[in-house]
Amino acid sequence: AQSVTQLDSQVPVFEEAPVELRCNYSSSVSVYLFWYVQYPNQGLQLLLKYLSGSTLVESINGFEAEFNKSQTSFHLRKPSVHISDTAEYFCAVSDSTGFQKLVFGTGTRLLVSP
Amino acid sequence: NAGVTQTPKFRVLKTGQSMTLLCAQDMNHEYMYWYRQDPGMGLRLIHYSVGEGTTAKGEVPDGYNVSRLKKQNFLLGLESAAPSQTSVYFCASRLTGFRFQPQHFGDGTRLSIL
């Protein structure tokens, strides 16, 4: 069975400051790792994913995450946040079979203030 | 370009009532999923379907039934609603294939059971 832990339920940060949202996972098999973002009253959108290959993955809006197998982590980082980044962020894991049954963490609410 | 559409967006039920949530996708996706989202618990998979006429249980299937009579629709039923089923329900769909295909989420149905 797989599980995901997001230790921080809420992360307040000032605009243009760097941020890191932490994610640790547990699995006995090879996994795919994801970060999803949820804006208020909307569904989830895929932010970035790790399937294989390079352990550093990037999104189009400046976020990046690094897969660390030895520490079973997939932390999300951004060097300079904007007000528009205020949202809830979910880390998720799935096994590498075709069904892609996602197991989500409990989410981290990122609050960016001016 | 509708994507994944969930109907209704809001509903209030009394304990013991029944209802059906509809998920419709216009992207010709084979896989469809139903999740529930509860505060502090992230999203949990209820049921999923890998094609028309097939369904399978997810992490929290008890109290729910599903049907996939048409490829584009995935219905989630509550036969006898209970207060514990108060939640936000999300539907998702995706293509299959050898390459990774992300799940596309609807905007959710907010269900309150009194």
Coordinates of N, CA and C in Angstrom, one line a residue:
Chain A
A1 N 0.8 -1.2 0.0 CA 0.0 0.0 0.0 C 0.9 1.2 0.0
Q2 N 0.3 2.3 -0.6 CA 1.1 3.5 -0.7 C 0.5 4.6 0.3
S3 N 1.3 5.5 0.7 CA 0.7 6.6 1.5 C 1.6 7.9 1.2
V4 N 1.0 9.0 1.5 CA 1.6 10.3 1.3 C 1.4 11.2 2.5
T5 N 2.5 11.8 2.9 CA 2.4 12.7 4.1 C 2.8 14.1 3.7
Q6 N 1.9 15.0 3.9 CA 2.3 16.4 3.8 C 2.2 17.0 5.2
L7 N 3.3 17.3 5.7 CA 3.4 17.7 7.1 C 2.8 19.1 7.4
D8 N 2.9 20.0 6.4 CA 2.4 21.3 6.6 C 1.0 21.5 6.1
S9 N 0.0 21.8 7.0 CA -1.3 22.0 6.5 C -1.5 23.4 5.9
Q10 N -0.7 24.4 6.3 CA -0.8 25.7 5.8 C 0.6 26.4 5.8
V11 N 1.0 27.1 4.8 CA 2.2 27.8 4.7 C 2.0 29.2 4.3
P12 N 2.2 30.1 5.2 CA 2.1 31.6 4.9 C 3.4 32.1 4.4
V13 N 3.4 32.9 3.4 CA 4.6 33.5 2.8 C 4.3 34.8 2.2
F14 N 5.3 35.7 2.2 CA 5.2 37.0 1.5 C 5.5 36.8 0.0
E15 N 4.9 37.7 -0.7 CA 5.1 37.7 -2.2 C 6.6 37.9 -2.5
E16 N 7.1 37.2 -3.5 CA 8.4 37.3 -4.0 C 9.4 36.5 -3.0
A17 N 8.9 35.9 -2.0 CA 9.8 35.1 -1.1 C 9.8 33.6 -1.7
P18 N 10.8 32.9 -1.4 CA 10.8 31.5 -1.8 C 10.0 30.6 -0.9
V19 N 9.5 29.5 -1.4 CA 8.7 28.6 -0.6 C 9.0 27.1 -0.9
E20 N 8.9 26.3 0.1 CA 9.0 24.8 -0.1 C 7.8 24.2 0.6
L21 N 7.1 23.3 -0.2 CA 6.1 22.5 0.4 C 6.5 21.1 0.4
R22 N 6.5 20.5 1.6 CA 7.1 19.2 1.8 C 6.1 18.0 1.5
C23 N 6.7 17.0 0.9 CA 5.9 15.8 0.7 C 6.8 14.5 0.8
N24 N 6.4 13.6 1.6 CA 7.1 12.3 1.8 C 6.1 11.2 1.5
Y25 N 6.6 10.2 0.9 CA 5.7 9.1 0.5 C 6.3 7.7 1.0
S26 N 5.4 6.8 1.0 CA 5.8 5.4 1.4 C 5.2 4.4 0.4
S27 N 6.1 3.6 -0.1 CA 5.6 2.6 -1.1 C 6.6 1.4 -1.2
S28 N 6.1 0.3 -1.4 CA 7.0 -0.9 -1.6 C 7.3 -1.2 -3.0
V29 N 6.7 -0.4 -3.9 CA 6.9 -0.7 -5.4 C 7.3 0.6 -6.0
S30 N 7.7 0.5 -7.3 CA 8.0 1.8 -8.0 C 6.8 2.6 -8.2
V31 N 7.0 3.9 -8.1 CA 5.9 4.9 -8.0 C 6.1 6.0 -9.0
Y32 N 4.9 6.6 -9.4 CA 4.9 7.9 -10.0 C 4.5 8.9 -9.0
L33 N 5.0 10.1 -9.1 CA 4.7 11.1 -8.1 C 4.2 12.4 -8.8
F34 N 3.3 13.0 -8.1 CA 2.6 14.2 -8.7 C 2.4 15.3 -7.7
W35 N 2.3 16.5 -8.2 CA 1.8 17.6 -7.5 C 0.6 18.2 -8.3
Y36 N -0.5 18.3 -7.5 CA -1.7 19.0 -8.1 C -2.0 20.3 -7.3
V37 N -2.6 21.2 -8.0 CA -3.0 22.5 -7.4 C -4.5 22.6 -7.6
Q38 N -5.1 23.2 -6.5 CA -6.5 23.4 -6.5 C -6.8 24.8 -6.1
Y39 N -7.4 25.6 -7.0 CA -7.8 27.0 -6.7 C -9.2 26.9 -6.2
P40 N -9.6 27.9 -5.5 CA -11.0 27.9 -4.8 C -12.1 27.6 -5.7
N41 N -12.9 26.6 -5.3 CA -14.1 26.2 -6.0 C -13.8 25.6 -7.4
Q42 N -12.7 25.0 -7.5 CA -12.3 24.4 -8.7 C -11.8 23.0 -8.5
G43 N -11.7 22.2 -9.5 CA -11.1 20.9 -9.4 C -9.6 21.0 -9.4
L44 N -9.0 19.8 -9.4 CA -7.5 19.8 -9.3 C -6.9 19.9 -10.7
Q45 N -5.8 20.5 -10.7 CA -5.0 20.6 -12.0 C -3.6 20.0 -11.8
L46 N -3.1 19.2 -12.7 CA -1.8 18.7 -12.6 C -0.8 19.8 -12.7
L47 N 0.1 19.9 -11.7 CA 1.2 20.9 -11.7 C 2.5 20.4 -12.3
L48 N 2.9 19.2 -11.8 CA 4.0 18.5 -12.4 C 4.0 17.1 -12.0
K49 N 4.9 16.3 -12.6 CA 4.9 14.9 -12.4 C 6.3 14.3 -12.5
Y50 N 6.6 13.2 -11.8 CA 7.8 12.5 -11.9 C 7.4 11.1 -12.3
L51 N 7.9 10.6 -13.5 CA 7.6 9.3 -13.9 C 8.9 8.4 -13.9
S52 N 9.9 9.0 -14.5 CA 11.2 8.3 -14.5 C 12.2 9.3 -15.0
G53 N 13.5 9.0 -15.1 CA 14.5 9.8 -15.7 C 15.0 10.9 -14.7
S54 N 15.1 12.1 -15.2 CA 15.7 13.2 -14.3 C 14.9 13.4 -13.1
T55 N 15.6 13.5 -12.0 CA 14.9 13.6 -10.7 C 14.3 15.0 -10.4
L56 N 14.7 15.9 -11.2 CA 14.2 17.3 -11.0 C 13.2 17.6 -12.1
V57 N 12.0 17.9 -11.7 CA 11.0 18.2 -12.7 C 10.5 19.6 -12.5
E58 N 10.0 20.2 -13.6 CA 9.6 21.6 -13.5 C 8.3 21.8 -14.1
S59 N 7.6 22.9 -13.7 CA 6.3 23.3 -14.3 C 6.5 24.5 -15.1
I60 N 5.4 24.9 -15.9 CA 5.6 26.0 -16.7 C 5.5 27.3 -16.0
N61 N 5.0 27.3 -14.7 CA 4.9 28.6 -14.0 C 5.9 28.7 -12.9
G62 N 7.0 28.0 -13.0 CA 8.2 28.3 -12.1 C 8.3 27.4 -10.9
F63 N 7.4 26.5 -10.7 CA 7.5 25.5 -9.6 C 8.5 24.3 -10.1
E64 N 9.1 23.7 -9.1 CA 10.0 22.6 -9.4 C 9.9 21.6 -8.2
A65 N 10.1 20.4 -8.5 CA 10.1 19.4 -7.5 C 11.2 18.4 -7.8
E66 N 11.8 17.8 -6.7 CA 12.9 16.9 -6.9 C 12.6 15.6 -6.2
F67 N 12.7 14.5 -7.0 CA 12.4 13.2 -6.5 C 13.7 12.7 -5.8
N68 N 13.6 12.4 -4.5 CA 14.7 11.8 -3.7 C 14.3 10.5 -3.2
K69 N 14.8 9.4 -3.9 CA 14.4 8.1 -3.6 C 14.9 7.7 -2.2
S70 N 16.1 8.0 -1.8 CA 16.7 7.6 -0.5 C 15.9 8.2 0.6
Q71 N 15.4 9.4 0.5 CA 14.6 10.1 1.5 C 13.1 10.0 1.3
T72 N 12.7 9.3 0.3 CA 11.3 9.1 -0.1 C 10.6 10.4 -0.1
S73 N 11.1 11.4 -0.7 CA 10.5 12.7 -0.7 C 10.3 13.3 -2.1
F74 N 9.4 14.2 -2.2 CA 9.1 14.9 -3.5 C 8.7 16.3 -3.2
H75 N 9.6 17.1 -2.6 CA 9.2 18.5 -2.2 C 9.0 19.4 -3.3
L76 N 8.1 20.3 -3.2 CA 7.8 21.3 -4.2 C 8.4 22.7 -3.8
R77 N 9.0 23.3 -4.8 CA 9.7 24.6 -4.4 C 9.4 25.6 -5.5
K78 N 9.5 26.9 -5.1 CA 9.4 28.0 -6.0 C 10.3 29.1 -5.5
P79 N 11.2 29.6 -6.3 CA 12.1 30.6 -5.7 C 11.5 32.0 -5.4
S80 N 10.4 32.3 -6.1 CA 9.7 33.6 -5.8 C 8.2 33.5 -6.1
V81 N 7.4 33.5 -5.1 CA 6.0 33.3 -5.3 C 5.2 34.6 -5.6
H82 N 4.1 34.4 -6.2 CA 3.2 35.5 -6.6 C 1.9 35.3 -5.8
I83 N 1.1 36.4 -5.7 CA -0.2 36.4 -5.1 C -1.0 35.3 -5.7
S84 N -0.9 35.2 -7.0 CA -1.8 34.2 -7.7 C -1.4 32.7 -7.4
D85 N -0.3 32.5 -6.7 CA 0.0 31.1 -6.4 C -0.8 30.7 -5.1
T86 N -1.5 31.5 -4.5 CA -2.4 31.2 -3.4 C -3.4 30.1 -3.8
A87 N -3.3 28.9 -3.2 CA -4.1 27.8 -3.6 C -3.8 26.6 -2.6
E88 N -4.4 25.5 -2.8 CA -4.1 24.3 -2.0 C -3.3 23.4 -3.0
Y89 N -2.3 22.8 -2.4 CA -1.4 21.9 -3.2 C -1.4 20.5 -2.6
F90 N -1.6 19.6 -3.5 CA -1.7 18.2 -3.1 C -0.6 17.4 -3.7
C91 N 0.1 16.6 -2.9 CA 1.1 15.7 -3.4 C 0.3 14.3 -3.6
A92 N 0.7 13.6 -4.6 CA 0.0 12.3 -4.8 C 1.0 11.3 -5.4
V93 N 0.6 10.0 -5.2 CA 1.5 8.9 -5.6 C 0.6 7.9 -6.3
S94 N 1.1 7.2 -7.3 CA 0.4 6.1 -7.9 C 1.5 5.0 -8.2
D95 N 1.0 3.8 -8.3 CA 2.0 2.8 -8.7 C 2.1 2.9 -10.2
S96 N 3.0 2.1 -10.8 CA 3.3 2.3 -12.2 C 2.5 1.3 -13.1
T97 N 1.4 0.8 -12.5 CA 0.5 0.0 -13.4 C -0.4 1.0 -14.2
G98 N -1.2 0.4 -15.0 CA -2.0 1.3 -15.9 C -3.2 2.0 -15.3
F99 N -3.6 1.5 -14.1 CA -4.9 2.1 -13.5 C -4.7 3.5 -13.0
Q100 N -3.5 3.8 -12.6 CA -3.3 5.2 -12.1 C -4.2 5.6 -10.9
K101 N -4.3 4.7 -9.9 CA -5.1 5.0 -8.8 C -4.3 5.9 -7.8
L102 N -4.7 7.2 -7.8 CA -3.9 8.1 -7.1 C -4.2 8.1 -5.6
V103 N -3.2 8.2 -4.8 CA -3.3 8.3 -3.3 C -2.8 9.7 -3.0
F104 N -3.6 10.5 -2.4 CA -3.3 11.9 -2.2 C -2.8 12.1 -0.7
G105 N -2.0 13.1 -0.6 CA -1.8 13.7 0.8 C -2.9 14.6 1.2
T106 N -2.8 15.1 2.4 CA -3.9 15.9 3.0 C -3.9 17.3 2.5
G107 N -2.9 17.7 1.8 CA -2.9 19.0 1.2 C -2.2 20.1 2.0
T108 N -1.6 21.1 1.3 CA -1.0 22.2 2.0 C -1.6 23.5 1.4
R109 N -2.1 24.3 2.2 CA -2.7 25.6 1.7 C -1.6 26.6 1.7
L110 N -1.2 27.1 0.6 CA -0.2 28.2 0.4 C -0.9 29.5 0.4
L111 N -0.6 30.4 1.3 CA -1.2 31.7 1.5 C -0.1 32.7 1.2
V112 N -0.2 33.4 0.1 CA 0.8 34.4 -0.3 C 0.2 35.8 0.0
S113 N 0.9 36.6 0.8 CA 0.4 37.9 1.1 C 1.4 39.0 0.6
P114 N 0.8 40.2 0.3 CA 1.7 41.3 -0.2 C 2.7 41.8 0.8
Chain B
N1 N -15.5 23.5 -25.4 CA -14.5 22.6 -24.9 C -14.8 22.4 -23.4
A2 N -15.8 21.5 -23.1 CA -16.4 21.4 -21.8 C -15.4 20.6 -20.9
G3 N -14.8 19.5 -21.4 CA -13.9 18.7 -20.5 C -14.7 17.8 -19.6
V4 N -14.6 17.9 -18.3 CA -15.3 17.1 -17.4 C -16.4 17.9 -16.7
T5 N -17.6 17.5 -16.8 CA -18.8 18.3 -16.3 C -19.5 17.5 -15.2
Q6 N -19.6 18.1 -14.0 CA -20.3 17.4 -12.9 C -21.7 18.1 -12.7
T7 N -22.7 17.2 -12.5 CA -24.0 17.7 -12.2 C -24.6 16.9 -11.0
P8 N -25.2 17.6 -10.0 CA -25.3 19.0 -9.8 C -24.1 19.6 -9.2
K9 N -24.0 20.9 -9.0 CA -22.8 21.5 -8.3 C -23.0 21.5 -6.8
F10 N -24.3 21.6 -6.4 CA -24.6 21.7 -5.0 C -25.9 20.8 -4.7
R11 N -25.9 20.2 -3.6 CA -27.2 19.5 -3.2 C -27.2 19.3 -1.7
V12 N -28.4 19.5 -1.1 CA -28.6 19.2 0.3 C -29.6 18.1 0.3
L13 N -29.3 17.0 1.1 CA -30.2 15.9 1.2 C -30.5 15.7 2.7
K14 N -31.6 14.9 2.9 CA -31.9 14.5 4.2 C -31.4 13.0 4.4
T15 N -31.0 12.7 5.6 CA -30.6 11.3 5.8 C -31.6 10.3 5.3
G16 N -31.1 9.3 4.6 CA -32.0 8.2 4.0 C -32.4 8.5 2.6
Q17 N -32.3 9.7 2.1 CA -32.7 10.0 0.7 C -31.6 9.4 -0.2
S18 N -32.0 9.2 -1.4 CA -31.1 8.7 -2.4 C -30.9 9.8 -3.5
M19 N -29.7 9.7 -4.2 CA -29.5 10.6 -5.3 C -28.4 10.0 -6.2
T20 N -28.3 10.6 -7.3 CA -27.2 10.2 -8.3 C -26.5 11.4 -8.8
L21 N -25.2 11.3 -8.7 CA -24.3 12.4 -9.2 C -23.8 12.0 -10.6
L22 N -23.9 12.9 -11.5 CA -23.5 12.6 -12.9 C -22.2 13.2 -13.3
C23 N -21.4 12.5 -13.9 CA -20.1 13.0 -14.5 C -20.1 12.7 -15.9
A24 N -19.9 13.7 -16.7 CA -19.9 13.6 -18.2 C -18.6 14.2 -18.7
Q25 N -17.9 13.4 -19.6 CA -16.7 13.9 -20.3 C -16.8 13.8 -21.8
D26 N -16.3 14.8 -22.5 CA -16.4 14.9 -23.9 C -15.1 14.7 -24.6
M27 N -14.1 14.0 -23.9 CA -12.8 13.9 -24.5 C -12.5 12.4 -24.9
N28 N -13.5 11.6 -24.9 CA -13.4 10.2 -25.4 C -12.4 9.4 -24.5
H29 N -12.4 9.8 -23.2 CA -11.5 9.1 -22.3 C -12.0 7.7 -21.9
E30 N -11.1 6.8 -21.7 CA -11.6 5.4 -21.3 C -11.7 5.3 -19.8
Y31 N -10.8 5.9 -19.1 CA -10.8 5.8 -17.6 C -11.6 6.9 -17.0
M32 N -12.4 6.6 -16.0 CA -13.1 7.6 -15.2 C -13.0 7.2 -13.7
Y33 N -13.0 8.2 -12.8 CA -12.8 8.0 -11.4 C -13.8 8.9 -10.6
W34 N -14.2 8.4 -9.4 CA -14.9 9.3 -8.5 C -14.1 9.3 -7.2
Y35 N -13.9 10.6 -6.7 CA -13.1 10.8 -5.4 C -14.1 11.6 -4.5
R36 N -13.8 11.5 -3.2 CA -14.4 12.4 -2.3 C -13.3 13.2 -1.6
Q37 N -13.6 14.5 -1.3 CA -12.6 15.3 -0.6 C -13.2 15.8 0.7
D38 N -12.5 15.5 1.8 CA -12.9 15.9 3.1 C -11.8 16.7 3.8
P39 N -12.2 17.7 4.6 CA -11.2 18.5 5.3 C -10.1 17.7 6.0
G40 N -8.9 18.0 5.8 CA -7.8 17.4 6.5 C -7.5 15.9 6.0
M41 N -8.2 15.5 4.9 CA -8.0 14.1 4.5 C -7.6 14.0 3.0
G42 N -7.5 15.1 2.3 CA -7.2 15.0 0.9 C -8.3 14.4 0.1
L43 N -8.0 13.8 -1.0 CA -8.9 13.1 -1.9 C -8.8 11.6 -1.7
R44 N -9.9 10.9 -1.7 CA -9.9 9.5 -1.6 C -10.7 8.9 -2.7
L45 N -10.2 7.8 -3.3 CA -10.8 7.2 -4.4 C -12.0 6.3 -4.0
I46 N -13.2 6.6 -4.6 CA -14.4 5.8 -4.2 C -14.5 4.6 -5.2
H47 N -14.7 4.9 -6.4 CA -14.8 3.8 -7.5 C -14.1 4.4 -8.7
Y48 N -13.7 3.4 -9.6 CA -13.2 3.9 -10.9 C -13.7 2.9 -12.0
S49 N -13.5 3.3 -13.2 CA -13.9 2.5 -14.4 C -12.9 2.6 -15.5
V50 N -12.6 1.4 -16.0 CA -11.6 1.4 -17.1 C -12.2 1.3 -18.4
G51 N -13.5 1.4 -18.5 CA -14.2 1.3 -19.8 C -15.7 1.2 -19.6
E52 N -16.4 1.3 -20.7 CA -17.9 1.2 -20.7 C -18.2 -0.2 -20.2
G53 N -19.1 -0.2 -19.2 CA -19.6 -1.4 -18.7 C -18.8 -2.1 -17.6
T54 N -17.7 -1.4 -17.2 CA -16.8 -2.0 -16.2 C -16.6 -1.0 -15.1
T55 N -16.6 -1.5 -13.8 CA -16.3 -0.6 -12.7 C -15.5 -1.4 -11.7
A56 N -14.8 -0.7 -10.8 CA -14.0 -1.3 -9.7 C -14.0 -0.5 -8.5
K57 N -13.8 -1.1 -7.3 CA -13.8 -0.4 -6.1 C -12.5 0.3 -5.8
G58 N -12.6 1.4 -5.2 CA -11.4 2.2 -4.8 C -11.1 2.0 -3.3
E59 N -10.7 3.0 -2.7 CA -10.3 3.0 -1.3 C -11.5 3.1 -0.3
V60 N -12.5 3.8 -0.7 CA -13.7 4.0 0.2 C -15.0 3.8 -0.5
P61 N -15.3 2.6 -0.9 CA -16.5 2.3 -1.8 C -17.8 2.1 -1.0
D62 N -17.7 1.9 0.3 CA -18.9 1.5 1.0 C -20.0 2.7 1.0
G63 N -21.2 2.3 0.7 CA -22.3 3.3 0.7 C -22.5 3.9 -0.6
Y64 N -21.7 3.5 -1.6 CA -21.8 4.1 -3.0 C -21.9 3.0 -4.0
N65 N -22.7 3.3 -5.1 CA -22.7 2.4 -6.3 C -22.4 3.3 -7.5
V66 N -21.9 2.7 -8.5 CA -21.5 3.4 -9.7 C -22.0 2.6 -10.9
S67 N -22.2 3.3 -12.0 CA -22.5 2.7 -13.3 C -21.8 3.4 -14.4
R68 N -21.4 2.7 -15.5 CA -20.8 3.3 -16.7 C -21.5 2.6 -17.9
L69 N -22.7 3.0 -18.1 CA -23.4 2.5 -19.3 C -23.0 3.1 -20.6
K70 N -22.5 4.3 -20.6 CA -22.0 5.0 -21.7 C -20.6 5.4 -21.5
K71 N -19.8 5.4 -22.5 CA -18.4 5.7 -22.3 C -18.2 7.1 -21.7
Q72 N -19.0 8.1 -22.1 CA -18.8 9.4 -21.7 C -19.4 9.8 -20.3
N73 N -20.2 8.8 -19.7 CA -20.8 9.1 -18.4 C -20.4 8.2 -17.3
F74 N -20.3 8.7 -16.1 CA -19.9 7.8 -15.0 C -20.8 8.3 -13.8
L75 N -21.7 7.5 -13.4 CA -22.7 7.9 -12.4 C -22.3 7.4 -11.0
L76 N -22.5 8.2 -10.0 CA -22.2 7.8 -8.6 C -23.5 7.9 -7.9
G77 N -23.9 6.8 -7.3 CA -25.2 6.8 -6.6 C -25.0 6.6 -5.1
L78 N -25.9 7.3 -4.3 CA -26.0 7.1 -2.9 C -27.4 6.5 -2.7
E79 N -27.6 5.3 -2.2 CA -28.9 4.7 -2.1 C -29.6 5.2 -0.9
S80 N -28.9 5.4 0.2 CA -29.5 5.8 1.5 C -28.4 6.7 2.1
A81 N -28.6 8.0 1.9 CA -27.5 9.0 2.3 C -27.4 9.1 3.8
A82 N -26.1 9.2 4.2 CA -25.8 9.3 5.7 C -25.0 10.6 5.9
P83 N -25.1 11.2 7.1 CA -24.3 12.4 7.3 C -22.8 12.3 7.0
S84 N -22.3 11.0 7.2 CA -20.9 10.8 7.0 C -20.5 10.9 5.5
Q85 N -21.5 11.0 4.6 CA -21.2 11.2 3.2 C -21.3 12.6 2.8
T86 N -21.4 13.5 3.7 CA -21.3 15.0 3.4 C -19.8 15.2 3.0
S87 N -19.7 15.7 1.8 CA -18.3 15.8 1.3 C -18.4 16.6 0.0
V88 N -17.2 16.9 -0.6 CA -17.1 17.4 -2.0 C -16.7 16.2 -2.9
Y89 N -17.4 16.0 -3.9 CA -17.2 14.8 -4.8 C -16.6 15.3 -6.1
F90 N -15.5 14.7 -6.5 CA -14.8 15.0 -7.7 C -14.8 13.8 -8.7
C91 N -15.0 14.1 -9.9 CA -14.9 13.1 -11.0 C -13.7 13.5 -11.8
A92 N -13.0 12.5 -12.3 CA -11.9 12.7 -13.2 C -11.9 11.7 -14.3
S93 N -11.2 12.0 -15.4 CA -11.1 11.1 -16.5 C -9.8 11.2 -17.2
R94 N -9.4 10.1 -17.9 CA -8.1 10.2 -18.6 C -8.1 9.2 -19.7
L95 N -7.2 9.4 -20.7 CA -7.0 8.5 -21.7 C -6.1 7.3 -21.2
T96 N -6.1 6.2 -21.9 CA -5.2 5.2 -21.7 C -4.1 5.2 -22.7
G97 N -3.1 4.3 -22.6 CA -2.1 4.3 -23.6 C -0.7 4.0 -22.9
F98 N 0.3 3.8 -23.8 CA 1.6 3.5 -23.2 C 2.2 4.7 -22.6
R99 N 1.9 5.9 -23.1 CA 2.5 7.1 -22.5 C 1.6 7.6 -21.4
F100 N 2.2 8.2 -20.4 CA 1.5 8.8 -19.3 C 0.4 9.7 -19.8
Q101 N -0.8 9.6 -19.2 CA -1.9 10.5 -19.5 C -2.4 11.0 -18.2
P102 N -2.5 12.3 -18.0 CA -3.0 12.9 -16.7 C -4.5 12.7 -16.5
Q103 N -4.9 12.8 -15.3 CA -6.3 12.8 -15.0 C -6.8 14.3 -15.1
H104 N -8.0 14.4 -15.7 CA -8.6 15.7 -15.8 C -9.8 15.7 -14.9
F105 N -9.9 16.7 -14.0 CA -10.9 16.8 -13.0 C -12.0 17.8 -13.3
G106 N -13.2 17.4 -12.8 CA -14.3 18.3 -12.9 C -14.2 19.3 -11.7
D107 N -15.2 20.3 -11.6 CA -15.1 21.3 -10.6 C -15.8 20.9 -9.3
G108 N -16.3 19.7 -9.2 CA -16.8 19.1 -7.9 C -18.3 19.3 -7.7
T109 N -18.9 18.5 -6.9 CA -20.2 18.5 -6.4 C -20.2 18.6 -4.9
R110 N -20.8 19.7 -4.3 CA -20.8 19.8 -2.9 C -22.1 19.3 -2.3
L111 N -22.0 18.2 -1.5 CA -23.1 17.5 -1.0 C -23.2 17.6 0.5
S112 N -24.3 18.0 1.0 CA -24.5 18.1 2.4 C -25.7 17.2 2.8
I113 N -25.5 16.4 3.8 CA -26.6 15.5 4.2 C -26.9 15.8 5.7
L114 N -28.2 16.1 5.9 CA -28.6 16.6 7.2 C -29.2 15.4 8.0

